[in-house]
Each structure stands twice: as structure tokens, then as C-alpha cells.
N, CA, C and O atoms as a DFTB+ gen file, in Angstrom:
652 C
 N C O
     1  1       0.827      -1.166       0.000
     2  2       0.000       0.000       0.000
     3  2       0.882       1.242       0.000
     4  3       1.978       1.198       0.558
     5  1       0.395       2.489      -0.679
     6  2       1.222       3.452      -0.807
     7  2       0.647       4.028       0.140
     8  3      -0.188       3.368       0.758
     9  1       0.967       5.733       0.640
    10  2       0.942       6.697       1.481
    11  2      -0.803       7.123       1.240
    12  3      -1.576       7.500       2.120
    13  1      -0.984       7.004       0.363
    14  2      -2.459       7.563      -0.601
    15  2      -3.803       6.752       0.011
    16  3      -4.982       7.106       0.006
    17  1      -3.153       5.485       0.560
    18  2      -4.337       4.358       0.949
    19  2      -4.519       3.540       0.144
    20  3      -5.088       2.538       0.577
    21  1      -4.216       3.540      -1.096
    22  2      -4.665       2.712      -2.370
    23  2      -3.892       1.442      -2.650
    24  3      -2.677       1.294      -2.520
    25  1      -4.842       0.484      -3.083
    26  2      -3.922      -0.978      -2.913
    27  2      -2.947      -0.926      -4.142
    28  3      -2.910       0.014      -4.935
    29  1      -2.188      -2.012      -4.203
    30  2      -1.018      -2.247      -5.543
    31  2      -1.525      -2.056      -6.785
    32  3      -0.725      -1.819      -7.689
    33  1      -3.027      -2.123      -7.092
    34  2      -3.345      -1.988      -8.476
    35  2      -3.996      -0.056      -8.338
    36  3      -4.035       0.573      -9.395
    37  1      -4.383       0.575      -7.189
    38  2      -4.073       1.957      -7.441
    39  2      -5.737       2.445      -7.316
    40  3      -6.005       3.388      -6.572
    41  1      -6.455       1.985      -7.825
    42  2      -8.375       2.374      -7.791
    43  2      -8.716       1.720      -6.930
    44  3      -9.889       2.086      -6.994
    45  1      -8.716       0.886      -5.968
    46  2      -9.333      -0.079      -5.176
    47  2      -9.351       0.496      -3.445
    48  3      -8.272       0.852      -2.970
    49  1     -10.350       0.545      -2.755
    50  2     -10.367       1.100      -1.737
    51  2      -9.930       0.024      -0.635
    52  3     -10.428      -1.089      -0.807
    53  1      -9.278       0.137       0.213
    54  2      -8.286      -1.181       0.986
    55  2      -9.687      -1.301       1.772
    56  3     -10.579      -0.494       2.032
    57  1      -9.458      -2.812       2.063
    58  2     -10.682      -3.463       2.334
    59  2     -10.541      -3.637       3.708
    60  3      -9.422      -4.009       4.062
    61  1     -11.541      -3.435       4.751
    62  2     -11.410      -3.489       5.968
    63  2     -11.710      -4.860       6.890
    64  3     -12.423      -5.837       6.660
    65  1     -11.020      -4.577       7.818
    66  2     -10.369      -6.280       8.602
    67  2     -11.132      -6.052       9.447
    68  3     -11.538      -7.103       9.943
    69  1     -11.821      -4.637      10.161
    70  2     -12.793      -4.960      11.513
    71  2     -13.654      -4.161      11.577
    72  3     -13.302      -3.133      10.999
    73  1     -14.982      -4.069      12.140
    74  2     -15.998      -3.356      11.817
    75  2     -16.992      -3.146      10.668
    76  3     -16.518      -3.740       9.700
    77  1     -18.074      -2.611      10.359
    78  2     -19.166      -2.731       9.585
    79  2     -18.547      -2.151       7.953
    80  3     -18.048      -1.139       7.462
    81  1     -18.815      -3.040       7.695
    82  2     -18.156      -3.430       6.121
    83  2     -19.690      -2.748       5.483
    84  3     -20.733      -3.123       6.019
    85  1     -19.758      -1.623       4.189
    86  2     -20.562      -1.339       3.539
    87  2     -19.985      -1.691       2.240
    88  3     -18.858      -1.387       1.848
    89  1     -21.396      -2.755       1.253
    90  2     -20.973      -2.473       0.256
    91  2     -22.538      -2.432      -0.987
    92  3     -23.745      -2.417      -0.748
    93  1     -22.023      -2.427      -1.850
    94  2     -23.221      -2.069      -2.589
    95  2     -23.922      -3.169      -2.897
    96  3     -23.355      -4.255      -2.771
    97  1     -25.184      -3.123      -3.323
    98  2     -26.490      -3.702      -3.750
    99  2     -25.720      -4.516      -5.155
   100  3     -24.957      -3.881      -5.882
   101  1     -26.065      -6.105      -5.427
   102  2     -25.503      -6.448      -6.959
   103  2     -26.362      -6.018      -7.884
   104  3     -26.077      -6.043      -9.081
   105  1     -27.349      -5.638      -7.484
   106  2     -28.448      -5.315      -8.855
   107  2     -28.556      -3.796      -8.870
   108  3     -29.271      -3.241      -9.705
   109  1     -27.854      -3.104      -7.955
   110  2     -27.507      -1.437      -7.717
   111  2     -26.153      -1.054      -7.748
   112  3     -25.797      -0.366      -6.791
   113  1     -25.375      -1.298      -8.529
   114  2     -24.478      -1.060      -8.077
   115  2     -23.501       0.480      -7.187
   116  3     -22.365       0.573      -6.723
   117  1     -24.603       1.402      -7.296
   118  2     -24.566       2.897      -6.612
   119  2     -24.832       3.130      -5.453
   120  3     -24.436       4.074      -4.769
   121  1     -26.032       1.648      -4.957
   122  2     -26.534       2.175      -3.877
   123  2     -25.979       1.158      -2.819
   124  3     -25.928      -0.053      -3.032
   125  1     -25.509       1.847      -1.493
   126  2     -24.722       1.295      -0.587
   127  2     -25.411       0.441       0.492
   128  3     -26.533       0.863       0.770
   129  1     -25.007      -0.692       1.193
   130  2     -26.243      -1.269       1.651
   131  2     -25.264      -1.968       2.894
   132  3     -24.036      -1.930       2.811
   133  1     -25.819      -2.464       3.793
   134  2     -25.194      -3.153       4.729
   135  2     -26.037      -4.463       4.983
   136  3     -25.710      -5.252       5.869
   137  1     -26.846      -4.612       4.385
   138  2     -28.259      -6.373       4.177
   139  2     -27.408      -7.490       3.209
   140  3     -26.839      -7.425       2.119
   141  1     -27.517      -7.977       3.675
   142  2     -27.253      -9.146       2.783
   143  2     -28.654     -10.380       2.333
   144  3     -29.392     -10.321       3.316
   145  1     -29.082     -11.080       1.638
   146  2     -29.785     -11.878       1.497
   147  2     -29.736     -13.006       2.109
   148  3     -28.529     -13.188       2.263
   149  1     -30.329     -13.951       2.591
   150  2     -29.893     -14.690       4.048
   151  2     -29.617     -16.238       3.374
   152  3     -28.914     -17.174       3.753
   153  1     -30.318     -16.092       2.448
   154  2     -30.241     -17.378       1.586
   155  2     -28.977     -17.555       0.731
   156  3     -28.575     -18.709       0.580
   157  1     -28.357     -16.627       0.199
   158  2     -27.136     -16.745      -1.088
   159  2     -26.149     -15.927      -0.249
   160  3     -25.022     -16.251      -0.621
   161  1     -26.078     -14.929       0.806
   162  2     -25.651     -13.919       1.110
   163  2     -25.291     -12.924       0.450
   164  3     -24.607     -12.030       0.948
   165  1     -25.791     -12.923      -1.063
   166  2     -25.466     -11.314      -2.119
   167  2     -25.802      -9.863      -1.245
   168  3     -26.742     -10.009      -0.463
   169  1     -25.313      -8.771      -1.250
   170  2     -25.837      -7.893      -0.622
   171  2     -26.995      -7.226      -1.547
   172  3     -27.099      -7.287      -2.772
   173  1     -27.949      -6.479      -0.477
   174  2     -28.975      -6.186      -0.863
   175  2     -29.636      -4.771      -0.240
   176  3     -29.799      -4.365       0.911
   177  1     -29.899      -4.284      -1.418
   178  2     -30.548      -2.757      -0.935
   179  2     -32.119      -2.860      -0.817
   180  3     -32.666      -3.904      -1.173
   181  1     -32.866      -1.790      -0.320
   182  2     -34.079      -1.884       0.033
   183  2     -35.358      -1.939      -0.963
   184  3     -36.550      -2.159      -0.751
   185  1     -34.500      -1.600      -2.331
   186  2     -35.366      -1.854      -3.581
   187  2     -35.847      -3.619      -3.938
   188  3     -36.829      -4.205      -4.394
   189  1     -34.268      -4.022      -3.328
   190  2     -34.301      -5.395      -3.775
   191  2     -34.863      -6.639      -2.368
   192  3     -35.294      -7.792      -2.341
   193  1     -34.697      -6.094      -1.856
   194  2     -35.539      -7.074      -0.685
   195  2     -36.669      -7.361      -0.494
   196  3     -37.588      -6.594      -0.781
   197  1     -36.899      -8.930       0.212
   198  2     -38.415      -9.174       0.048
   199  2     -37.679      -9.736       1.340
   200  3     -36.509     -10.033       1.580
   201  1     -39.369      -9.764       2.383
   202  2     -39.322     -10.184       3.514
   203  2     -39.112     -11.421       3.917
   204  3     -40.052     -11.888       3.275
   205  1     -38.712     -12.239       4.387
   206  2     -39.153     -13.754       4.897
   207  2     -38.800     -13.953       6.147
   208  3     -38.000     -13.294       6.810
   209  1     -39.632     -15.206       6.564
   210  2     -39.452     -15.708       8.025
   211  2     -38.302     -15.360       8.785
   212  3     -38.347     -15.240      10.009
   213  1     -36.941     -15.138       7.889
   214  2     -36.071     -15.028       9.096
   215  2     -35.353     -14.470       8.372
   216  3     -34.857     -15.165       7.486
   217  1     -34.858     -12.508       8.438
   218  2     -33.473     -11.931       7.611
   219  2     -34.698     -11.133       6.278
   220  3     -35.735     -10.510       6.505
   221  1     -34.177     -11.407       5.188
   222  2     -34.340     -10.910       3.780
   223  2     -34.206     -11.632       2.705
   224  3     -33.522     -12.649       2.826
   225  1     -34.648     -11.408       1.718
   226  2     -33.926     -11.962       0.429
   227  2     -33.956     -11.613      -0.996
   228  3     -34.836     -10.945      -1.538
   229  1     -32.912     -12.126      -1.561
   230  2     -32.980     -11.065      -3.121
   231  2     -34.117     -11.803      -3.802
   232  3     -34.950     -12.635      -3.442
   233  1     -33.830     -11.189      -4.898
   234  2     -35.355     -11.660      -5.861
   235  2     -34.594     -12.872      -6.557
   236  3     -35.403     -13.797      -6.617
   237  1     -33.756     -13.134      -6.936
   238  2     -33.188     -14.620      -7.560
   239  2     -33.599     -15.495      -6.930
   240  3     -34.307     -16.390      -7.393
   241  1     -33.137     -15.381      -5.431
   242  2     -33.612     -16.866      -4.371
   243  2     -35.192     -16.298      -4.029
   244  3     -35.927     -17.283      -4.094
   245  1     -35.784     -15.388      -3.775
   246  2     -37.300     -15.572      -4.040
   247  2     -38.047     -16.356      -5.254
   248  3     -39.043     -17.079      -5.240
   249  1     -37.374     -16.029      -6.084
   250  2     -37.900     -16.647      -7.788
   251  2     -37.570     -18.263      -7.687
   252  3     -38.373     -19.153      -7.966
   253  1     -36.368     -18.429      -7.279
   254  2     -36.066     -19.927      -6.728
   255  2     -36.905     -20.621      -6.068
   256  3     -37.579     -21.535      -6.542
   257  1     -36.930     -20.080      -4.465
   258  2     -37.821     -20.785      -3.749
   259  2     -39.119     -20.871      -4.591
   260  3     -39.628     -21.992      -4.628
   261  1     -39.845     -19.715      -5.388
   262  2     -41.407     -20.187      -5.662
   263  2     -41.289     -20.918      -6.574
   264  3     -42.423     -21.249      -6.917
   265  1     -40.002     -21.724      -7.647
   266  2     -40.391     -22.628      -8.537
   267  2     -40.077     -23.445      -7.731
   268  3     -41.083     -24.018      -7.312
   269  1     -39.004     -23.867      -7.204
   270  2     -38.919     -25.103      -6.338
   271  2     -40.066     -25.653      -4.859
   272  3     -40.047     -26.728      -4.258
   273  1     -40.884     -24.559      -4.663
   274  2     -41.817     -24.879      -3.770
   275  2     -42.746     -25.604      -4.095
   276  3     -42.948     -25.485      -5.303
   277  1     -43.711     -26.604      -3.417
   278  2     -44.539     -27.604      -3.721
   279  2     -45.842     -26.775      -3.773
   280  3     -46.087     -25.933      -2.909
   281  1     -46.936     -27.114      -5.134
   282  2     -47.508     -26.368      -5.546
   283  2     -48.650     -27.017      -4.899
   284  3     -48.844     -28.214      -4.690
   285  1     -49.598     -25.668      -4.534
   286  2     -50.658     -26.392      -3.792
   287  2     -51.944     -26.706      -4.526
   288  3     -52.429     -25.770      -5.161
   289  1     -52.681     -28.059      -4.548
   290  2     -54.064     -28.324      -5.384
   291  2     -55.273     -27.478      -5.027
   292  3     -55.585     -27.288      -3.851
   293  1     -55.895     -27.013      -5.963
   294  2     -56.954     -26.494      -5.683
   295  2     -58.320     -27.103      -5.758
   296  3     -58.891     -27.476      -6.783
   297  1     -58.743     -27.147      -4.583
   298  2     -60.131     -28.562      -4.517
   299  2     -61.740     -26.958      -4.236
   300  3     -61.941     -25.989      -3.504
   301  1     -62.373     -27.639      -5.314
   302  2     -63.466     -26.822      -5.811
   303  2     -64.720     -27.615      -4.744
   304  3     -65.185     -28.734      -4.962
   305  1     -65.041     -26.847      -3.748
   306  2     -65.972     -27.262      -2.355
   307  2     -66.861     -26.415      -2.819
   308  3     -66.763     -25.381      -3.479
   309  1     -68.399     -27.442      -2.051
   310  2     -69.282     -26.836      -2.527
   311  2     -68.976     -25.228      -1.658
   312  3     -67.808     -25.061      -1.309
   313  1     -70.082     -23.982      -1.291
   314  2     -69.690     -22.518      -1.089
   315  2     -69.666     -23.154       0.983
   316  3     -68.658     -22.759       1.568
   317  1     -70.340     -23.728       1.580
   318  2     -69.795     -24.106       3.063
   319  2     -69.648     -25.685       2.820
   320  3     -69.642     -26.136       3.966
   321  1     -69.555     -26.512       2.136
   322  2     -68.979     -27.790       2.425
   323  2     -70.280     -28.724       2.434
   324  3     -71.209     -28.108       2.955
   325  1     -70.666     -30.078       2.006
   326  2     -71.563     -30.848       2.569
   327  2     -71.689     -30.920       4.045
   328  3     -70.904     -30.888       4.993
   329  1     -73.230     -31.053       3.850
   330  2     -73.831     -31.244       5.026
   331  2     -73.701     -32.665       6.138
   332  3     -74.169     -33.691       5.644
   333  1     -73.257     -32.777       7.226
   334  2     -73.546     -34.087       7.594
   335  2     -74.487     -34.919       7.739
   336  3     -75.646     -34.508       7.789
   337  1     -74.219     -36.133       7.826
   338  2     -75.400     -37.667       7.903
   339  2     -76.712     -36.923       8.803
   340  3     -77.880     -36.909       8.415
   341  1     -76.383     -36.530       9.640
   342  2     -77.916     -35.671      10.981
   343  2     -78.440     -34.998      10.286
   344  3     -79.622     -35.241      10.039
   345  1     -77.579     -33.507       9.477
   346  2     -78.467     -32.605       9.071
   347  2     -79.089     -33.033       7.740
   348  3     -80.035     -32.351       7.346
   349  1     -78.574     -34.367       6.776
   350  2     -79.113     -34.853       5.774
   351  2     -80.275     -35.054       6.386
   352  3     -81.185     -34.253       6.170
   353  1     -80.453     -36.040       7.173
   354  2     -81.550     -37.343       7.283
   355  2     -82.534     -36.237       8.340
   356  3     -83.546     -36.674       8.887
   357  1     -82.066     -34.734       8.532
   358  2     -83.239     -34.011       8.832
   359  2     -83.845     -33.204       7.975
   360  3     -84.913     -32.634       8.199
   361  1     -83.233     -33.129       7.030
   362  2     -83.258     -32.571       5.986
   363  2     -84.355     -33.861       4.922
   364  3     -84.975     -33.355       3.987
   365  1     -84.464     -34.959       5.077
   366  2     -84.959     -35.529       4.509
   367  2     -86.443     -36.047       5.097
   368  3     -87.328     -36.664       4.505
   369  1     -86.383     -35.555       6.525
   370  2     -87.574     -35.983       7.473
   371  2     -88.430     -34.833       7.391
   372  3     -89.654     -34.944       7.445
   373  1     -87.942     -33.924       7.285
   374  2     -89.032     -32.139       7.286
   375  2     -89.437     -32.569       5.835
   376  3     -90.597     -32.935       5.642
   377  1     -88.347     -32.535       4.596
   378  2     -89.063     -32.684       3.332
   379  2     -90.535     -33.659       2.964
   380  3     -91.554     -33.478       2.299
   381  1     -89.840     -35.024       4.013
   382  2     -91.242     -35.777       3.305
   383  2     -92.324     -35.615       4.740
   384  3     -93.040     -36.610       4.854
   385  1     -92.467     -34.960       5.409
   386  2     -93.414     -34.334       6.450
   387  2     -94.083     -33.241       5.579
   388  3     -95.310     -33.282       5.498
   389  1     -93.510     -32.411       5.016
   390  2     -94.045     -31.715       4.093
   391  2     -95.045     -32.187       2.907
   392  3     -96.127     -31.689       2.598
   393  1     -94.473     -33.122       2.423
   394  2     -94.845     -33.925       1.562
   395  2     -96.354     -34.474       2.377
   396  3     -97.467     -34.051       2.069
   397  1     -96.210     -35.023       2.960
   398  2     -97.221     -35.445       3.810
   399  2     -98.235     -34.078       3.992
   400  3     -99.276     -33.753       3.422
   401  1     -97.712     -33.670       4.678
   402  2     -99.150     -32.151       4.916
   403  2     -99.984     -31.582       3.425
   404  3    -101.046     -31.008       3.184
   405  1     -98.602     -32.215       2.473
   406  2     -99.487     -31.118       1.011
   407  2    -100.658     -32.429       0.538
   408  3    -101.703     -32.189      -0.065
   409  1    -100.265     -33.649       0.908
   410  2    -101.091     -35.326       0.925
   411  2    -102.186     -34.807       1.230
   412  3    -103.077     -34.551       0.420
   413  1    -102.231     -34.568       2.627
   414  2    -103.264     -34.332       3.752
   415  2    -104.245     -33.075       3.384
   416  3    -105.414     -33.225       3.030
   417  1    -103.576     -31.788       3.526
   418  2    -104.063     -30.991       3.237
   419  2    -104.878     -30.257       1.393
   420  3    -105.780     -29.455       1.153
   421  1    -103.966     -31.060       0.537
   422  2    -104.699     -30.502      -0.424
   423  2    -103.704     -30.062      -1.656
   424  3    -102.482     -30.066      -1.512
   425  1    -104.414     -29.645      -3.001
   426  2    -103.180     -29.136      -3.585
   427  2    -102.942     -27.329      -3.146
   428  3    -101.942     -26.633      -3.319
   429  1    -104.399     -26.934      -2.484
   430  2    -103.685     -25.339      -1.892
   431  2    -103.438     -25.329      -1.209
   432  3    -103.647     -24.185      -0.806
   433  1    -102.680     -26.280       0.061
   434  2    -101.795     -26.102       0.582
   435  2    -100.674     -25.411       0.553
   436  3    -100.193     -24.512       1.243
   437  1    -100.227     -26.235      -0.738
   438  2     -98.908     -25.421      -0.992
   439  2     -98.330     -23.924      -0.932
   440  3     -97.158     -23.557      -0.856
   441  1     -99.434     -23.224      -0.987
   442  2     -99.110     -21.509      -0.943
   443  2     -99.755     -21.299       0.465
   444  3     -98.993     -20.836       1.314
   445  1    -101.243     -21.608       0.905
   446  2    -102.027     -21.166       1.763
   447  2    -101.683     -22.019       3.329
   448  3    -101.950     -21.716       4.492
   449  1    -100.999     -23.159       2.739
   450  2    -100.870     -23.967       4.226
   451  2    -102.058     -24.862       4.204
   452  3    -103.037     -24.640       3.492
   453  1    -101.931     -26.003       5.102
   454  2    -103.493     -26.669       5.458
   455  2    -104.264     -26.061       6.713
   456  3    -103.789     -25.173       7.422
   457  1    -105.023     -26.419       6.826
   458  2    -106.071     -26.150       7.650
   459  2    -105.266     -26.171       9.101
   460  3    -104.270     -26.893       9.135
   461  1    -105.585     -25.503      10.194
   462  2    -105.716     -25.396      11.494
   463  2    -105.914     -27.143      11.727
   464  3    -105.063     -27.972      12.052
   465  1    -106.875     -27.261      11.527
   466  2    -107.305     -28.579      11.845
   467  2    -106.482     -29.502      11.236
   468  3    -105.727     -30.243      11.866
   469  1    -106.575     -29.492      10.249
   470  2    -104.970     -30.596       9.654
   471  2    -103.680     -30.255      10.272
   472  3    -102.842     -31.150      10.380
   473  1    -103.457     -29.239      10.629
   474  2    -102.072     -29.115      11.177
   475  2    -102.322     -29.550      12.844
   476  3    -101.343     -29.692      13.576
   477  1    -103.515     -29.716      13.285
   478  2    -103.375     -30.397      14.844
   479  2    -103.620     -31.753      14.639
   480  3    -103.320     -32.526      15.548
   481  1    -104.192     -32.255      13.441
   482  2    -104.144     -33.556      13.285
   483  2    -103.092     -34.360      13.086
   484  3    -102.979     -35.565      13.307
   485  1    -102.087     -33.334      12.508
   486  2    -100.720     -34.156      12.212
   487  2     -99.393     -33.890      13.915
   488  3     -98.427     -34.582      14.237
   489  1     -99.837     -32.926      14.434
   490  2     -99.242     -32.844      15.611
   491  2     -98.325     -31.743      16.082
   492  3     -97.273     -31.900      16.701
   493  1     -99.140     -30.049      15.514
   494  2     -99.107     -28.641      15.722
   495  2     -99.228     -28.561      17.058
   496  3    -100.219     -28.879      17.716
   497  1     -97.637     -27.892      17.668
   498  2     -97.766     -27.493      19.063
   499  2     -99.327     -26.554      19.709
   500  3     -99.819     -25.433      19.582
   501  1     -99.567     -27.548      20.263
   502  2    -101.504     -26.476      21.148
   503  2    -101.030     -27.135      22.562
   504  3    -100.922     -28.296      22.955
   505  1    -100.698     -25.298      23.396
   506  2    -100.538     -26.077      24.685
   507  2    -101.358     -25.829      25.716
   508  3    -101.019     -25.560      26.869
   509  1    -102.865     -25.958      25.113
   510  2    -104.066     -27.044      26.168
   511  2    -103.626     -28.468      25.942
   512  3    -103.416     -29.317      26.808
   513  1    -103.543     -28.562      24.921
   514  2    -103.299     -30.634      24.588
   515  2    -102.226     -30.845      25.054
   516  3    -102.118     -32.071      25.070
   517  1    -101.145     -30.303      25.543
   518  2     -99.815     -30.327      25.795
   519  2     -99.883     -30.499      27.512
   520  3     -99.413     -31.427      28.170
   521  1    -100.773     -29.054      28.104
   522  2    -100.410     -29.058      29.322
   523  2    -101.792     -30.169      30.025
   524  3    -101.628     -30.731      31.108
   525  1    -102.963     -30.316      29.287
   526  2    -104.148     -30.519      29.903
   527  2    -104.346     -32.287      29.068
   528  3    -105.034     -33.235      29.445
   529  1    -103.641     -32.189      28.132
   530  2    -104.002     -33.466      27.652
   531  2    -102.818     -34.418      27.866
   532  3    -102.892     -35.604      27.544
   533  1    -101.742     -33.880      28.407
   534  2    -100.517     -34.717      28.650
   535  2    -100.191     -35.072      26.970
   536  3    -100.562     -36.168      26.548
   537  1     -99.858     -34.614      26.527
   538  2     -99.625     -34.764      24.620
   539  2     -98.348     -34.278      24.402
   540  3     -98.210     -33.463      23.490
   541  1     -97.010     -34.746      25.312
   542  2     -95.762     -34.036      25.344
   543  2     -94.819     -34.536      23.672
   544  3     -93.676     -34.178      23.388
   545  1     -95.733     -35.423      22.815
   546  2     -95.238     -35.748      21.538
   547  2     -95.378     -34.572      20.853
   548  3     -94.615     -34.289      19.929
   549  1     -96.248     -33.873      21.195
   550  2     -96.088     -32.627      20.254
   551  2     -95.276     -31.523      20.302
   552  3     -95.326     -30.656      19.429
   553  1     -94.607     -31.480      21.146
   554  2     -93.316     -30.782      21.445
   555  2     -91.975     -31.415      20.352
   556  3     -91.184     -30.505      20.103
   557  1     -91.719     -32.312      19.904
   558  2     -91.032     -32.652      19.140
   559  2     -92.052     -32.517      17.644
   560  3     -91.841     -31.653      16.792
   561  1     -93.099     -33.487      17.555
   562  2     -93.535     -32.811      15.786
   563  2     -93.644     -31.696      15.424
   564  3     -93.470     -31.147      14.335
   565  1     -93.967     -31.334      16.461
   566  2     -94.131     -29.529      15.863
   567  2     -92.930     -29.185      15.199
   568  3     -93.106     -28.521      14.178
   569  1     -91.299     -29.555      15.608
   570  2     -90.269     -28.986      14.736
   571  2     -90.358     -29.346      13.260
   572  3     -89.698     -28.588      12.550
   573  1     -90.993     -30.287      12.638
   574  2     -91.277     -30.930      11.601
   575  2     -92.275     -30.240      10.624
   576  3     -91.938     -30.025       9.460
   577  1     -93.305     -29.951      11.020
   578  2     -94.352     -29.325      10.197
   579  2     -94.201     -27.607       9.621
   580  3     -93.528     -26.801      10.263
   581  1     -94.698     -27.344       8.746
   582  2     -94.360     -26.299       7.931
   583  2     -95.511     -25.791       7.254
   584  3     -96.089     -26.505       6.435
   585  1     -95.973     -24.442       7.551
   586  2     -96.728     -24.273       6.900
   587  2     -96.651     -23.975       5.544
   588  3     -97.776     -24.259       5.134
   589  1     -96.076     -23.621       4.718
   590  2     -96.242     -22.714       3.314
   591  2     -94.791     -23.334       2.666
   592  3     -93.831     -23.859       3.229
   593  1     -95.031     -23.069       1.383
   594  2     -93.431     -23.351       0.848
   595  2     -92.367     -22.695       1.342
   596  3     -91.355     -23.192       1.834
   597  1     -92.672     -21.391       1.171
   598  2     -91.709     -20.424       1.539
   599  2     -90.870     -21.014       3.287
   600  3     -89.732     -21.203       3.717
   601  1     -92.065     -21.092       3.709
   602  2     -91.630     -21.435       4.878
   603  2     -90.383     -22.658       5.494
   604  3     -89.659     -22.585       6.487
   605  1     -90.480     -23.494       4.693
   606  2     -89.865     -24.911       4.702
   607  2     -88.523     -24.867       3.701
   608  3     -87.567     -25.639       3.625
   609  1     -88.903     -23.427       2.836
   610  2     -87.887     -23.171       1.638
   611  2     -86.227     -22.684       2.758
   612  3     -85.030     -22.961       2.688
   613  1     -87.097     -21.861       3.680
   614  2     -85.873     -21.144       4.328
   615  2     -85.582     -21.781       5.458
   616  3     -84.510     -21.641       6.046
   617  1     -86.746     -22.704       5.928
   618  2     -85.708     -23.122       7.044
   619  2     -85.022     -24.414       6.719
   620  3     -84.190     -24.847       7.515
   621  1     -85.315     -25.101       5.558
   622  2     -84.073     -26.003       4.977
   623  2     -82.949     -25.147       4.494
   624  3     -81.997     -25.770       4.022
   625  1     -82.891     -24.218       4.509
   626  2     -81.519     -23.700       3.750
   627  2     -81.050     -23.698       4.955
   628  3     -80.213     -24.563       5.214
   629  1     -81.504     -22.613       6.160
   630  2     -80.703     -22.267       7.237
   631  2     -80.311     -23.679       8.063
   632  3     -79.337     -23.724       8.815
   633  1     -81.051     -24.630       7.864
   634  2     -80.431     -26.129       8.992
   635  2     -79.122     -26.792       7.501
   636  3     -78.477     -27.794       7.808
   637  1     -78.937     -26.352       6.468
   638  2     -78.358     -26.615       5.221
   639  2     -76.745     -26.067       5.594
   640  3     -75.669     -26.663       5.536
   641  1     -77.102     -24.632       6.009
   642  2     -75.877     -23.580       5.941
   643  2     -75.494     -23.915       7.891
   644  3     -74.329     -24.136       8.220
   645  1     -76.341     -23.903       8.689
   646  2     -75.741     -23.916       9.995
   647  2     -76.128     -25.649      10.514
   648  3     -75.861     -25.909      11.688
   649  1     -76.458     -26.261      10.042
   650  2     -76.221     -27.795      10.353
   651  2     -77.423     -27.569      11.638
   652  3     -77.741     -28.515      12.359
């Protein structure tokens, strides 16, 4: 080394043995950086860094890792998932109960409902018959019966969507 600081070839800045070493970005070469990439160790400026779990990294070993990463399948579910075996086979007990009341009641059922009287014949919560007739079966049919389409329309969806 001469008096000047400069190594034997004369342009080269003498390279330091202790303390924080700055050097430039490889894809910058202007801009000065003290990061390195944690994966290759290239140094890296703040244009060129991407975050990861632990340190930084340049965009080469980002581009790396995402071809070499295991690609994930995409499985096409219905919009919340099938329903289970319970909410099927309740789903299949309200339908043909329904079925049954439109039997019973008529073909205007279907919009108007059946009769008062058909709906206590099939086993419509009434709690004189409940408290005075001891008729505690009707506390369970009653979840079953439906008056109107509409009616049976929405509460099969909602036992559909919340099980």
C-alpha cells in the first residue's frame, strides 16, 4: 500500500479487517447497503428485498424458492362444504313431512298452508293438549311441520348452511 491508501493496483479502496463493512447492492451497483440476502448472502438494498421468516432476500432466491416450492391443489368445495349424515336425514324428514301435509291438506296447501285442523291432526304445538291433555309428543312434531313453501324453503336452507 502506498501513502495515498490505495492498494497495488491503485483504484481499489483497501478493504477493511474490523468493523461494519458497507458495500453495494448487486443489482444497484450505486446504492450502498449493509443487508445481505440470508439465503445466497449477495448484498442487498431496500429496492431489492423481500421479507421472509427469518433476515431478507434477493429476488433470484425468491424466484427460486417459488419454482422449487410444492404447488398447492386447488379442490373446488361446494360454497360451506356438505352437510352431515344428521343434518341430511333431517333434511330428509321435514321434506317428506311436508310432503305429507301437502297429501293431507290438499293441492292449496302449498301456498295457503293446510287447515288449522290438519295441522293439529298431524301434531301442531296447542298447549291445552300439551299441558291438559298430557300430549308431550307434540313438542317434538311440531319442529317438523311447515306451513307454506316459503316457509320450509328457508328453514331447509338455514339447517343446510348452519347444520
Amino acid at each position: 500500500m502506498d501513502q495515498s491508501g490505495r492498494g497495488p493496483e491503485g483504484d481499489d479502496p483497501p478493504e477493511r479487517t474490523s468493523g461494519l463493512m458497507l458495500e453495494t447492492c448487486y443489482r444497484h451497483p450505486r446504492v450502498v447497503t449493509g443487508v445481505h440476502c440470508t439465503r445466497c448472502g449477495r448484498p442487498i438494498c431496500p429496492d431489492c428485498m423481500t421479507a421472509a421468516p427469518v433476515g431478507y432476500q434477493c429476488p433470484e432466491c425468491v424466484r427460486e424458492a417459488r419454482q422449487t416450492a410444492p404447488r398447492r391443489r386447488v379442490r373446488v368445495k361446494f360454497i360451506l362444504g356438505r352437510p352431515g349424515s344428521i343434518t341430511t336425514t333431517l333434511l330428509v324428514v321435514n321434506i317428506a313431512m311436508f310432503l305429507v301435509e301437502l297429501g293431507v291438506g290438499g293441492s292449496r296447501s302449498l301456498f295457503d298452508g293446510p287447515s288449522p285442523q290438519k295441522l293439529f291432526d298431524l301434531g301442531a304445538m296447542f298447549p291445552t293438549s300439551i299441558a291438559l291433555g298430557h300430549q308431550y309428543w307434540r313438542l317434538i312434531t311440531a319442529m317438523f311441520l311447515h306451513i307454506w313453501l316459503i316457509h320450509i324453503a328457508f328453514n331447509m336452507y338455514a339447517l343446510y348452511l348452519f347444520g
